[in-house]
Amino acid sequence: MGEPGFEHLLRDLTPQVLGALVRRYGHFDACEDAVQEALLAASQQWPRDGVPDQPRAWLITVASRRLTDELRSEEARRRRENNQALEIPLVAPGPDAAVPRDADDTLLLLFLCCHPSLNRPAQIALTLRAVGGLTTDEIARALLLPEDTLRKRITRAKQSIRTSGLPFRPPPPSELPARLAAVLQVLYLIFNEGYTSTDRVDLAEEAIRLARLLPADGETAGLLALMLLTHARRAARTTSAGDLVRLDEQDRTLWDASAIAEGTALITDAMTRFPLGPYQLQAAIAAVHDEAETPEATDWPQIVALYDLLIRFDDSPIALLNRAVAISMLQGPRAGLILLDELAEDPRLAKHHRLAVARAHLLELAGDSPGALTAYLAAARATTSLPEQRYLNARAARLR
């Protein structure tokens, strides 16, 4: 791109444009191809001619013309072969006829990608591609899967949408709970991809924006609060060189007080009005961390109690690992190390680098420098994240 800001603008507009086309024409995969052609045209014309007054409408118009040209060609081919016509509108809309102004096609696109006819892995992959705008390589890294596996998964998902004739409209009330659960999981994955990345903060912000559009629900509020309370620490999470900073070593004056206030108010209200759920409990834990003025002021008894509740809903390895660390902060590092030894028997966690990270941290707190050094190096070898590798190797270097 020729000017700063074009890339972010196009990334923001891509799911909106794709949603508008899918709403109008269906044909998910053909619409995606047409959007890509419109983006390419924009990347060539806007730096030369300037950004149009209505860039979203411009993209929709160009993509629609590309799509209708393609569909007319396909229609002619089918007529020749089958003497049948496609039952679709083949008129490219003008900029003013793009979509209803009060509609958010990105949200409808999100629900379409999370349709129950697709399995969960397909929902996640397709949403990250269509709504999150991630490349296949980025999705593969986010989900820890081979790129070829992800490419086939996305292709199958788009074929399923094309052949099933899934409607592009909000789900009926009877389907909303199941659809919403998938949407929340996908939004959290998108958020984490943006939060842990050094250059994709827009993904975290987009996940927060979409969560604000979802129907009122306890877990929706919990997820939004969790993302706000986590995102509030972003400025302190890394150094200016991009190196990770541990939570208890962060400059808390850099935390976003307004996001903490909004997240805390959200989760406090949700936990009093709705049945408890895992997102609410994770948000409550984040709120306890964010409200502590210093690491020493952290209310660890409350955090342990919240983790005890959380694992009743979600006994994921990461939840169990975090609970072990919280208990070590309350009862001492040796108590946490005993729990880590038990978790090492869990096949879901045995080879996960976060187990070695936690062990290294607790061994260091316990004064076992040689053991901590070995664990830090093992964790650095096990992770594929370069910032994490730098952080873990630096911690190991301090112990030599």
mmCIF file of C-alpha atoms in Angstrom:
data_model
loop_
_atom_site.group_PDB
_atom_site.id
_atom_site.type_symbol
_atom_site.label_atom_id
_atom_site.label_comp_id
_atom_site.label_asym_id
_atom_site.label_seq_id
_atom_site.Cartn_x
_atom_site.Cartn_y
_atom_site.Cartn_z
ATOM 1 C CA MET A 1 0.000 0.000 0.000
ATOM 2 C CA GLY A 2 1.195 3.457 -0.772
ATOM 3 C CA GLU A 3 0.040 5.398 2.317
ATOM 4 C CA PRO A 4 -0.100 4.647 6.031
ATOM 5 C CA GLY A 5 -3.573 3.699 7.194
ATOM 6 C CA PHE A 6 -4.766 2.092 3.963
ATOM 7 C CA GLU A 7 -3.979 -1.397 5.174
ATOM 8 C CA HIS A 8 -5.869 -0.950 8.453
ATOM 9 C CA LEU A 9 -8.809 0.690 6.671
ATOM 10 C CA LEU A 10 -9.105 -2.160 4.207
ATOM 11 C CA ARG A 11 -8.764 -4.729 6.980
ATOM 12 C CA ASP A 12 -11.567 -3.051 8.936
ATOM 13 C CA LEU A 13 -13.812 -2.867 5.886
ATOM 14 C CA THR A 14 -13.203 -6.378 4.547
ATOM 15 C CA PRO A 15 -15.677 -8.295 6.778
ATOM 16 C CA GLN A 16 -18.289 -5.540 6.309
ATOM 17 C CA VAL A 17 -17.980 -5.720 2.532
ATOM 18 C CA LEU A 18 -17.994 -9.520 2.526
ATOM 19 C CA GLY A 19 -21.060 -9.517 4.759
ATOM 20 C CA ALA A 20 -22.881 -7.095 2.472
ATOM 21 C CA LEU A 21 -22.229 -9.272 -0.573
ATOM 22 C CA VAL A 22 -23.171 -12.530 1.146
ATOM 23 C CA ARG A 23 -26.399 -10.906 2.351
ATOM 24 C CA ARG A 24 -27.258 -9.842 -1.190
ATOM 25 C CA TYR A 25 -26.064 -12.784 -3.263
ATOM 26 C CA GLY A 26 -25.219 -15.787 -1.073
ATOM 27 C CA HIS A 27 -22.355 -17.697 -2.724
ATOM 28 C CA PHE A 28 -19.915 -17.283 0.162
ATOM 29 C CA ASP A 29 -16.770 -18.409 -1.634
ATOM 30 C CA ALA A 30 -17.556 -16.451 -4.822
ATOM 31 C CA CYS A 31 -18.206 -13.353 -2.706
ATOM 32 C CA GLU A 32 -14.879 -13.808 -0.940
ATOM 33 C CA ASP A 33 -13.070 -13.960 -4.285
ATOM 34 C CA ALA A 34 -14.874 -10.815 -5.466
ATOM 35 C CA VAL A 35 -13.935 -8.968 -2.269
ATOM 36 C CA GLN A 36 -10.301 -9.908 -2.734
ATOM 37 C CA GLU A 37 -10.401 -8.467 -6.260
ATOM 38 C CA ALA A 38 -11.971 -5.248 -4.950
ATOM 39 C CA LEU A 39 -9.267 -4.963 -2.289
ATOM 40 C CA LEU A 40 -6.613 -5.397 -4.942
ATOM 41 C CA ALA A 41 -8.223 -2.653 -7.044
ATOM 42 C CA ALA A 42 -8.331 -0.359 -4.019
ATOM 43 C CA SER A 43 -4.684 -0.989 -3.227
ATOM 44 C CA GLN A 44 -3.824 0.140 -6.755
ATOM 45 C CA GLN A 45 -6.215 3.084 -7.162
ATOM 46 C CA TRP A 46 -6.505 4.727 -3.743
ATOM 47 C CA PRO A 47 -2.838 5.624 -3.337
ATOM 48 C CA ARG A 48 -2.997 7.279 -6.770
ATOM 49 C CA ASP A 49 -6.463 8.875 -6.704
ATOM 50 C CA GLY A 50 -7.096 9.224 -2.973
ATOM 51 C CA VAL A 51 -9.523 7.385 -0.702
ATOM 52 C CA PRO A 52 -13.116 7.806 -1.949
ATOM 53 C CA ASP A 53 -15.637 9.608 0.230
ATOM 54 C CA GLN A 54 -17.440 6.339 0.923
ATOM 55 C CA PRO A 55 -14.715 3.662 0.856
ATOM 56 C CA ARG A 56 -17.021 0.893 2.079
ATOM 57 C CA ALA A 57 -19.609 1.630 -0.610
ATOM 58 C CA TRP A 58 -16.815 1.871 -3.196
ATOM 59 C CA LEU A 59 -15.556 -1.594 -2.262
ATOM 60 C CA ILE A 60 -19.065 -3.061 -2.267
ATOM 61 C CA THR A 61 -19.760 -1.631 -5.704
ATOM 62 C CA VAL A 62 -16.517 -2.889 -7.225
ATOM 63 C CA ALA A 63 -16.839 -6.307 -5.597
ATOM 64 C CA SER A 64 -20.477 -6.568 -6.716
ATOM 65 C CA ARG A 65 -19.529 -5.830 -10.305
ATOM 66 C CA ARG A 66 -16.791 -8.446 -10.181
ATOM 67 C CA LEU A 67 -19.217 -10.932 -8.669
ATOM 68 C CA THR A 68 -22.047 -10.285 -11.092
ATOM 69 C CA ASP A 69 -19.635 -10.586 -14.007
ATOM 70 C CA GLU A 70 -18.522 -13.932 -12.619
ATOM 71 C CA LEU A 71 -22.085 -15.073 -11.959
ATOM 72 C CA ARG A 72 -23.223 -14.033 -15.441
ATOM 73 C CA SER A 73 -20.373 -16.037 -16.890
ATOM 74 C CA GLU A 74 -21.314 -18.986 -14.728
ATOM 75 C CA GLU A 75 -24.976 -18.534 -15.638
ATOM 76 C CA ALA A 76 -24.159 -18.604 -19.348
ATOM 77 C CA ARG A 77 -22.082 -21.714 -18.893
ATOM 78 C CA ARG A 78 -24.884 -23.465 -17.022
ATOM 79 C CA ARG A 79 -27.456 -22.414 -19.608
ATOM 80 C CA ARG A 80 -25.334 -23.938 -22.269
ATOM 81 C CA GLU A 81 -24.971 -27.140 -20.272
ATOM 82 C CA ASN A 82 -28.322 -27.436 -18.533
ATOM 83 C CA ASN A 83 -30.531 -24.737 -20.049
ATOM 84 C CA GLN A 84 -31.184 -23.503 -16.546
ATOM 85 C CA ALA A 85 -30.853 -20.020 -15.097
ATOM 86 C CA LEU A 86 -29.566 -18.973 -11.720
ATOM 87 C CA GLU A 87 -32.226 -17.494 -9.448
ATOM 88 C CA ILE A 88 -30.176 -14.572 -8.210
ATOM 89 C CA PRO A 89 -30.186 -10.826 -8.832
ATOM 90 C CA LEU A 90 -27.503 -9.937 -11.346
ATOM 91 C CA VAL A 91 -27.467 -6.169 -11.061
ATOM 92 C CA ALA A 92 -24.537 -4.512 -9.375
ATOM 93 C CA PRO A 93 -25.837 -2.027 -6.788
ATOM 94 C CA GLY A 94 -24.774 1.596 -6.637
ATOM 95 C CA PRO A 95 -23.006 2.990 -3.578
ATOM 96 C CA ASP A 96 -26.251 4.269 -2.033
ATOM 97 C CA ALA A 97 -27.901 0.859 -2.278
ATOM 98 C CA ALA A 98 -25.215 -1.013 -0.408
ATOM 99 C CA VAL A 99 -26.968 -2.292 2.732
ATOM 100 C CA PRO A 100 -29.461 -1.018 5.265
ATOM 101 C CA ARG A 101 -27.709 1.594 7.373
ATOM 102 C CA ASP A 102 -28.694 0.065 10.689
ATOM 103 C CA ALA A 103 -27.516 -3.411 9.794
ATOM 104 C CA ASP A 104 -24.180 -4.776 10.906
ATOM 105 C CA ASP A 105 -23.306 -7.301 8.279
ATOM 106 C CA THR A 106 -20.130 -8.197 10.111
ATOM 107 C CA LEU A 107 -22.198 -9.558 12.986
ATOM 108 C CA LEU A 108 -24.488 -11.484 10.631
ATOM 109 C CA LEU A 109 -21.406 -12.853 8.914
ATOM 110 C CA LEU A 110 -20.173 -13.963 12.311
ATOM 111 C CA PHE A 111 -23.392 -15.895 12.990
ATOM 112 C CA LEU A 112 -23.299 -17.444 9.527
ATOM 113 C CA CYS A 113 -19.755 -18.683 10.078
ATOM 114 C CA CYS A 114 -20.845 -20.163 13.425
ATOM 115 C CA HIS A 115 -23.868 -21.977 11.971
ATOM 116 C CA PRO A 116 -24.531 -25.317 13.758
ATOM 117 C CA SER A 117 -24.320 -27.231 10.467
ATOM 118 C CA LEU A 118 -20.564 -26.559 10.596
ATOM 119 C CA ASN A 119 -18.498 -28.316 13.226
ATOM 120 C CA ARG A 120 -16.698 -26.198 15.792
ATOM 121 C CA PRO A 121 -13.240 -26.387 14.203
ATOM 122 C CA ALA A 122 -14.756 -25.276 10.888
ATOM 123 C CA GLN A 123 -16.681 -22.453 12.584
ATOM 124 C CA ILE A 124 -13.548 -21.150 14.226
ATOM 125 C CA ALA A 125 -11.376 -21.380 11.130
ATOM 126 C CA LEU A 126 -13.939 -19.782 8.832
ATOM 127 C CA THR A 127 -14.704 -16.941 11.233
ATOM 128 C CA LEU A 128 -11.052 -16.145 11.762
ATOM 129 C CA ARG A 129 -10.671 -15.993 7.988
ATOM 130 C CA ALA A 130 -13.887 -14.153 7.018
ATOM 131 C CA VAL A 131 -14.513 -11.942 10.052
ATOM 132 C CA GLY A 132 -11.093 -11.687 11.645
ATOM 133 C CA GLY A 133 -9.314 -11.244 8.328
ATOM 134 C CA LEU A 134 -6.492 -13.593 9.338
ATOM 135 C CA THR A 135 -4.491 -15.379 6.686
ATOM 136 C CA THR A 136 -4.441 -19.168 6.573
ATOM 137 C CA ASP A 137 -0.921 -19.118 8.002
ATOM 138 C CA GLU A 138 -1.968 -16.895 10.913
ATOM 139 C CA ILE A 139 -4.938 -19.145 11.689
ATOM 140 C CA ALA A 140 -2.728 -22.232 11.565
ATOM 141 C CA ARG A 141 -0.345 -20.659 14.064
ATOM 142 C CA ALA A 142 -3.172 -19.506 16.300
ATOM 143 C CA LEU A 143 -4.718 -22.987 16.395
ATOM 144 C CA LEU A 144 -1.384 -24.854 16.397
ATOM 145 C CA LEU A 145 -2.312 -26.811 13.259
ATOM 146 C CA PRO A 146 -0.513 -27.398 9.938
ATOM 147 C CA GLU A 147 -1.317 -24.776 7.288
ATOM 148 C CA ASP A 148 -2.471 -27.404 4.801
ATOM 149 C CA THR A 149 -4.948 -28.783 7.347
ATOM 150 C CA LEU A 150 -6.381 -25.311 7.876
ATOM 151 C CA ARG A 151 -6.650 -24.645 4.142
ATOM 152 C CA LYS A 152 -8.652 -27.857 3.619
ATOM 153 C CA ARG A 153 -10.840 -27.092 6.636
ATOM 154 C CA ILE A 154 -11.722 -23.625 5.343
ATOM 155 C CA THR A 155 -12.404 -24.949 1.855
ATOM 156 C CA ARG A 156 -14.765 -27.619 3.228
ATOM 157 C CA ALA A 157 -16.562 -25.046 5.376
ATOM 158 C CA LYS A 158 -17.165 -22.757 2.397
ATOM 159 C CA GLN A 159 -18.396 -25.705 0.340
ATOM 160 C CA SER A 160 -20.822 -26.593 3.135
ATOM 161 C CA ILE A 161 -22.210 -23.073 3.153
ATOM 162 C CA ARG A 162 -22.549 -23.043 -0.627
ATOM 163 C CA THR A 163 -24.329 -26.391 -0.881
ATOM 164 C CA SER A 164 -26.584 -26.023 2.168
ATOM 165 C CA GLY A 165 -28.104 -22.661 1.249
ATOM 166 C CA LEU A 166 -27.661 -21.341 4.784
ATOM 167 C CA PRO A 167 -29.694 -18.141 5.246
ATOM 168 C CA PHE A 168 -27.845 -14.896 5.899
ATOM 169 C CA ARG A 169 -29.976 -13.618 8.761
ATOM 170 C CA PRO A 170 -29.927 -13.532 12.582
ATOM 171 C CA PRO A 171 -30.561 -16.953 14.169
ATOM 172 C CA PRO A 172 -34.071 -17.668 15.503
ATOM 173 C CA PRO A 173 -34.461 -17.542 19.318
ATOM 174 C CA SER A 174 -34.476 -21.361 19.563
ATOM 175 C CA GLU A 175 -31.010 -21.547 18.010
ATOM 176 C CA LEU A 176 -29.509 -18.524 19.703
ATOM 177 C CA PRO A 177 -27.894 -20.207 22.785
ATOM 178 C CA ALA A 178 -25.919 -22.754 20.726
ATOM 179 C CA ARG A 179 -24.954 -20.192 18.104
ATOM 180 C CA LEU A 180 -23.944 -17.696 20.757
ATOM 181 C CA ALA A 181 -21.658 -20.180 22.534
ATOM 182 C CA ALA A 182 -19.744 -20.752 19.302
ATOM 183 C CA VAL A 183 -19.603 -17.032 18.577
ATOM 184 C CA LEU A 184 -18.186 -16.270 22.036
ATOM 185 C CA GLN A 185 -15.465 -18.901 21.663
ATOM 186 C CA VAL A 186 -14.488 -17.583 18.260
ATOM 187 C CA LEU A 187 -14.431 -13.972 19.453
ATOM 188 C CA TYR A 188 -12.174 -14.933 22.354
ATOM 189 C CA LEU A 189 -9.779 -16.678 19.973
ATOM 190 C CA ILE A 190 -9.694 -13.618 17.743
ATOM 191 C CA PHE A 191 -9.095 -11.408 20.770
ATOM 192 C CA ASN A 192 -6.217 -13.568 21.986
ATOM 193 C CA GLU A 193 -4.625 -13.554 18.546
ATOM 194 C CA GLY A 194 -4.670 -9.767 18.599
ATOM 195 C CA TYR A 195 -3.690 -9.378 22.255
ATOM 196 C CA THR A 196 -0.671 -11.665 22.083
ATOM 197 C CA SER A 197 0.496 -10.254 18.752
ATOM 198 C CA THR A 198 2.682 -7.175 18.560
ATOM 199 C CA ASP A 199 1.081 -5.851 15.369
ATOM 200 C CA ARG A 200 -2.525 -7.094 15.324
ATOM 201 C CA VAL A 201 -4.065 -4.988 18.100
ATOM 202 C CA ASP A 202 -6.893 -4.264 15.650
ATOM 203 C CA LEU A 203 -8.066 -7.867 16.029
ATOM 204 C CA ALA A 204 -8.439 -7.483 19.787
ATOM 205 C CA GLU A 205 -10.332 -4.230 19.310
ATOM 206 C CA GLU A 206 -12.552 -5.805 16.629
ATOM 207 C CA ALA A 207 -13.410 -8.711 18.944
ATOM 208 C CA ILE A 208 -14.390 -6.213 21.638
ATOM 209 C CA ARG A 209 -16.476 -4.208 19.138
ATOM 210 C CA LEU A 210 -18.338 -7.305 17.950
ATOM 211 C CA ALA A 211 -18.962 -8.490 21.508
ATOM 212 C CA ARG A 212 -20.696 -5.169 22.204
ATOM 213 C CA LEU A 213 -23.163 -5.955 19.386
ATOM 214 C CA LEU A 214 -24.225 -9.366 20.714
ATOM 215 C CA PRO A 215 -27.551 -9.951 22.498
ATOM 216 C CA ALA A 216 -27.639 -9.315 26.258
ATOM 217 C CA ASP A 217 -26.535 -12.450 28.082
ATOM 218 C CA GLY A 218 -24.504 -13.272 31.193
ATOM 219 C CA GLU A 219 -21.682 -14.971 29.336
ATOM 220 C CA THR A 220 -21.642 -12.303 26.616
ATOM 221 C CA ALA A 221 -21.171 -9.683 29.320
ATOM 222 C CA GLY A 222 -18.572 -11.924 30.963
ATOM 223 C CA LEU A 223 -16.558 -12.266 27.780
ATOM 224 C CA LEU A 224 -16.739 -8.543 27.026
ATOM 225 C CA ALA A 225 -15.602 -7.767 30.576
ATOM 226 C CA LEU A 226 -12.793 -10.331 30.335
ATOM 227 C CA MET A 227 -11.525 -8.828 27.090
ATOM 228 C CA LEU A 228 -11.724 -5.260 28.427
ATOM 229 C CA LEU A 229 -9.934 -6.151 31.674
ATOM 230 C CA THR A 230 -7.221 -8.024 29.792
ATOM 231 C CA HIS A 231 -6.817 -5.429 27.041
ATOM 232 C CA ALA A 232 -6.461 -2.755 29.731
ATOM 233 C CA ARG A 233 -2.983 -4.125 30.512
ATOM 234 C CA ARG A 234 -1.756 -4.170 26.935
ATOM 235 C CA ALA A 235 0.463 -1.075 27.134
ATOM 236 C CA ALA A 236 2.393 -2.585 30.064
ATOM 237 C CA ARG A 237 2.569 -6.122 28.691
ATOM 238 C CA THR A 238 5.725 -5.567 26.646
ATOM 239 C CA THR A 239 8.741 -3.270 26.692
ATOM 240 C CA SER A 240 9.447 -0.759 23.930
ATOM 241 C CA ALA A 241 11.647 -3.479 22.395
ATOM 242 C CA GLY A 242 8.717 -5.900 22.325
ATOM 243 C CA ASP A 243 9.926 -8.081 25.202
ATOM 244 C CA LEU A 244 7.261 -9.586 27.468
ATOM 245 C CA VAL A 245 6.804 -8.219 31.002
ATOM 246 C CA ARG A 246 5.387 -10.530 33.679
ATOM 247 C CA LEU A 247 2.136 -9.376 35.308
ATOM 248 C CA ASP A 248 3.718 -8.752 38.729
ATOM 249 C CA GLU A 249 6.504 -6.697 37.120
ATOM 250 C CA GLN A 250 4.302 -4.469 34.949
ATOM 251 C CA ASP A 251 4.046 -0.692 35.413
ATOM 252 C CA ARG A 252 0.455 -0.488 36.593
ATOM 253 C CA THR A 253 0.249 3.229 35.876
ATOM 254 C CA LEU A 254 0.175 2.222 32.185
ATOM 255 C CA TRP A 255 -2.980 0.175 32.640
ATOM 256 C CA ASP A 256 -6.129 1.656 31.059
ATOM 257 C CA ALA A 257 -8.214 2.817 34.026
ATOM 258 C CA SER A 258 -11.350 3.479 31.979
ATOM 259 C CA ALA A 259 -11.335 -0.038 30.483
ATOM 260 C CA ILE A 260 -10.812 -1.502 33.965
ATOM 261 C CA ALA A 261 -13.721 0.535 35.310
ATOM 262 C CA GLU A 262 -16.009 -0.544 32.456
ATOM 263 C CA GLY A 263 -14.984 -4.200 32.698
ATOM 264 C CA THR A 264 -15.372 -4.275 36.470
ATOM 265 C CA ALA A 265 -18.817 -2.676 36.303
ATOM 266 C CA LEU A 266 -19.886 -5.123 33.582
ATOM 267 C CA ILE A 267 -18.824 -8.235 35.455
ATOM 268 C CA THR A 268 -20.222 -7.019 38.767
ATOM 269 C CA ASP A 269 -23.605 -6.445 37.143
ATOM 270 C CA ALA A 270 -23.555 -9.730 35.183
ATOM 271 C CA MET A 271 -22.731 -11.875 38.220
ATOM 272 C CA THR A 272 -25.674 -10.426 40.119
ATOM 273 C CA ARG A 273 -28.231 -10.776 37.297
ATOM 274 C CA PHE A 274 -27.319 -13.973 35.407
ATOM 275 C CA PRO A 275 -26.342 -17.560 36.249
ATOM 276 C CA LEU A 276 -22.581 -17.965 36.655
ATOM 277 C CA GLY A 277 -20.512 -19.109 33.691
ATOM 278 C CA PRO A 278 -16.840 -19.600 32.826
ATOM 279 C CA TYR A 279 -16.374 -16.261 31.046
ATOM 280 C CA GLN A 280 -17.859 -14.403 33.999
ATOM 281 C CA LEU A 281 -15.526 -16.190 36.412
ATOM 282 C CA GLN A 282 -12.449 -15.519 34.279
ATOM 283 C CA ALA A 283 -13.483 -11.874 34.088
ATOM 284 C CA ALA A 284 -13.899 -11.757 37.858
ATOM 285 C CA ILE A 285 -10.352 -13.124 38.286
ATOM 286 C CA ALA A 286 -9.035 -10.505 35.851
ATOM 287 C CA ALA A 287 -10.881 -7.795 37.782
ATOM 288 C CA VAL A 288 -9.243 -8.842 41.062
ATOM 289 C CA HIS A 289 -5.808 -8.572 39.425
ATOM 290 C CA ASP A 290 -6.629 -5.208 37.826
ATOM 291 C CA GLU A 291 -7.977 -3.691 41.039
ATOM 292 C CA ALA A 292 -4.790 -4.439 43.014
ATOM 293 C CA GLU A 293 -2.653 -1.289 43.242
ATOM 294 C CA THR A 294 0.497 -3.405 43.736
ATOM 295 C CA PRO A 295 1.311 -7.106 43.190
ATOM 296 C CA GLU A 296 1.517 -7.541 46.975
ATOM 297 C CA ALA A 297 -2.017 -6.164 47.359
ATOM 298 C CA THR A 298 -3.509 -8.906 45.137
ATOM 299 C CA ASP A 299 -6.392 -10.692 46.860
ATOM 300 C CA TRP A 300 -5.123 -14.260 46.331
ATOM 301 C CA PRO A 301 -7.733 -15.943 48.585
ATOM 302 C CA GLN A 302 -10.465 -14.488 46.378
ATOM 303 C CA ILE A 303 -8.656 -15.550 43.220
ATOM 304 C CA VAL A 304 -8.243 -19.130 44.487
ATOM 305 C CA ALA A 305 -11.938 -19.231 45.400
ATOM 306 C CA LEU A 306 -12.861 -18.029 41.907
ATOM 307 C CA TYR A 307 -10.620 -20.677 40.301
ATOM 308 C CA ASP A 308 -12.290 -23.339 42.475
ATOM 309 C CA LEU A 309 -15.611 -22.250 40.973
ATOM 310 C CA LEU A 310 -14.200 -21.963 37.473
ATOM 311 C CA ILE A 311 -12.930 -25.536 37.263
ATOM 312 C CA ARG A 312 -16.459 -26.767 38.017
ATOM 313 C CA PHE A 313 -17.433 -25.295 34.630
ATOM 314 C CA ASP A 314 -14.141 -25.658 32.804
ATOM 315 C CA ASP A 315 -11.473 -28.097 33.961
ATOM 316 C CA SER A 316 -9.232 -27.166 31.047
ATOM 317 C CA PRO A 317 -5.517 -27.731 31.593
ATOM 318 C CA ILE A 318 -4.819 -23.989 31.536
ATOM 319 C CA ALA A 319 -7.469 -23.316 34.194
ATOM 320 C CA LEU A 320 -5.989 -26.054 36.401
ATOM 321 C CA LEU A 321 -2.491 -24.702 35.830
ATOM 322 C CA ASN A 322 -3.500 -21.147 36.716
ATOM 323 C CA ARG A 323 -5.238 -22.409 39.837
ATOM 324 C CA ALA A 324 -2.026 -24.170 40.902
ATOM 325 C CA VAL A 325 -0.083 -20.928 40.508
ATOM 326 C CA ALA A 326 -2.718 -19.016 42.474
ATOM 327 C CA ILE A 327 -2.512 -21.561 45.290
ATOM 328 C CA SER A 328 1.274 -21.195 45.334
ATOM 329 C CA MET A 329 0.865 -17.455 45.822
ATOM 330 C CA LEU A 330 -1.380 -18.155 48.792
ATOM 331 C CA GLN A 331 0.322 -21.164 50.383
ATOM 332 C CA GLY A 332 3.883 -20.929 49.076
ATOM 333 C CA PRO A 333 5.701 -22.190 45.956
ATOM 334 C CA ARG A 334 6.146 -25.744 47.263
ATOM 335 C CA ALA A 335 2.368 -26.182 47.473
ATOM 336 C CA GLY A 336 2.081 -25.090 43.835
ATOM 337 C CA LEU A 337 4.913 -27.388 42.737
ATOM 338 C CA ILE A 338 3.118 -30.396 44.231
ATOM 339 C CA LEU A 339 0.049 -29.528 42.135
ATOM 340 C CA LEU A 340 2.207 -29.095 39.032
ATOM 341 C CA ASP A 341 3.623 -32.597 39.544
ATOM 342 C CA GLU A 342 0.055 -33.912 39.524
ATOM 343 C CA LEU A 343 -0.804 -31.919 36.392
ATOM 344 C CA ALA A 344 2.258 -33.340 34.613
ATOM 345 C CA GLU A 345 0.362 -36.663 34.564
ATOM 346 C CA ASP A 346 -2.441 -35.010 32.544
ATOM 347 C CA PRO A 347 -1.777 -35.890 28.872
ATOM 348 C CA ARG A 348 -3.464 -32.629 27.808
ATOM 349 C CA LEU A 349 -0.762 -30.637 29.590
ATOM 350 C CA ALA A 350 2.267 -32.893 29.899
ATOM 351 C CA LYS A 351 4.055 -31.424 26.851
ATOM 352 C CA HIS A 352 2.645 -27.886 27.033
ATOM 353 C CA HIS A 353 5.341 -25.256 27.505
ATOM 354 C CA ARG A 354 3.212 -23.351 30.014
ATOM 355 C CA LEU A 355 3.681 -26.191 32.506
ATOM 356 C CA ALA A 356 7.466 -25.693 32.291
ATOM 357 C CA VAL A 357 7.014 -21.910 32.569
ATOM 358 C CA ALA A 358 4.982 -22.262 35.750
ATOM 359 C CA ARG A 359 7.436 -24.784 37.184
ATOM 360 C CA ALA A 360 10.381 -22.468 36.437
ATOM 361 C CA HIS A 361 8.645 -19.518 38.094
ATOM 362 C CA LEU A 362 7.768 -21.474 41.245
ATOM 363 C CA LEU A 363 11.234 -23.073 41.497
ATOM 364 C CA GLU A 364 12.743 -19.585 41.292
ATOM 365 C CA LEU A 365 10.430 -18.373 44.058
ATOM 366 C CA ALA A 366 11.421 -21.425 46.122
ATOM 367 C CA GLY A 367 15.124 -20.554 45.746
ATOM 368 C CA ASP A 368 15.980 -23.522 43.507
ATOM 369 C CA SER A 369 17.975 -21.591 40.897
ATOM 370 C CA PRO A 370 19.454 -24.639 39.079
ATOM 371 C CA GLY A 371 16.029 -26.242 38.772
ATOM 372 C CA ALA A 372 14.468 -22.968 37.618
ATOM 373 C CA LEU A 373 17.232 -22.480 35.033
ATOM 374 C CA THR A 374 16.600 -25.936 33.578
ATOM 375 C CA ALA A 375 12.836 -25.368 33.474
ATOM 376 C CA TYR A 376 13.121 -21.932 31.813
ATOM 377 C CA LEU A 377 15.330 -23.376 29.078
ATOM 378 C CA ALA A 378 12.967 -26.312 28.557
ATOM 379 C CA ALA A 379 10.031 -23.915 28.238
ATOM 380 C CA ALA A 380 11.947 -21.733 25.753
ATOM 381 C CA ARG A 381 12.638 -24.769 23.574
ATOM 382 C CA ALA A 382 8.985 -25.838 23.691
ATOM 383 C CA THR A 383 7.336 -22.571 22.644
ATOM 384 C CA THR A 384 7.123 -21.330 19.045
ATOM 385 C CA SER A 385 6.566 -17.705 20.098
ATOM 386 C CA LEU A 386 9.702 -15.604 19.579
ATOM 387 C CA PRO A 387 8.766 -13.007 22.257
ATOM 388 C CA GLU A 388 8.203 -15.854 24.725
ATOM 389 C CA GLN A 389 11.523 -17.449 23.778
ATOM 390 C CA ARG A 390 13.333 -14.139 24.382
ATOM 391 C CA TYR A 391 11.601 -13.693 27.733
ATOM 392 C CA LEU A 392 12.312 -17.244 28.930
ATOM 393 C CA ASN A 393 15.944 -17.220 27.799
ATOM 394 C CA ALA A 394 16.420 -13.870 29.550
ATOM 395 C CA ARG A 395 14.986 -15.296 32.781
ATOM 396 C CA ALA A 396 17.339 -18.263 32.455
ATOM 397 C CA ALA A 397 20.332 -15.973 31.846
ATOM 398 C CA ARG A 398 19.668 -14.183 35.124
ATOM 399 C CA LEU A 399 20.088 -17.472 36.995
ATOM 400 C CA ARG A 400 23.412 -18.560 35.489
#
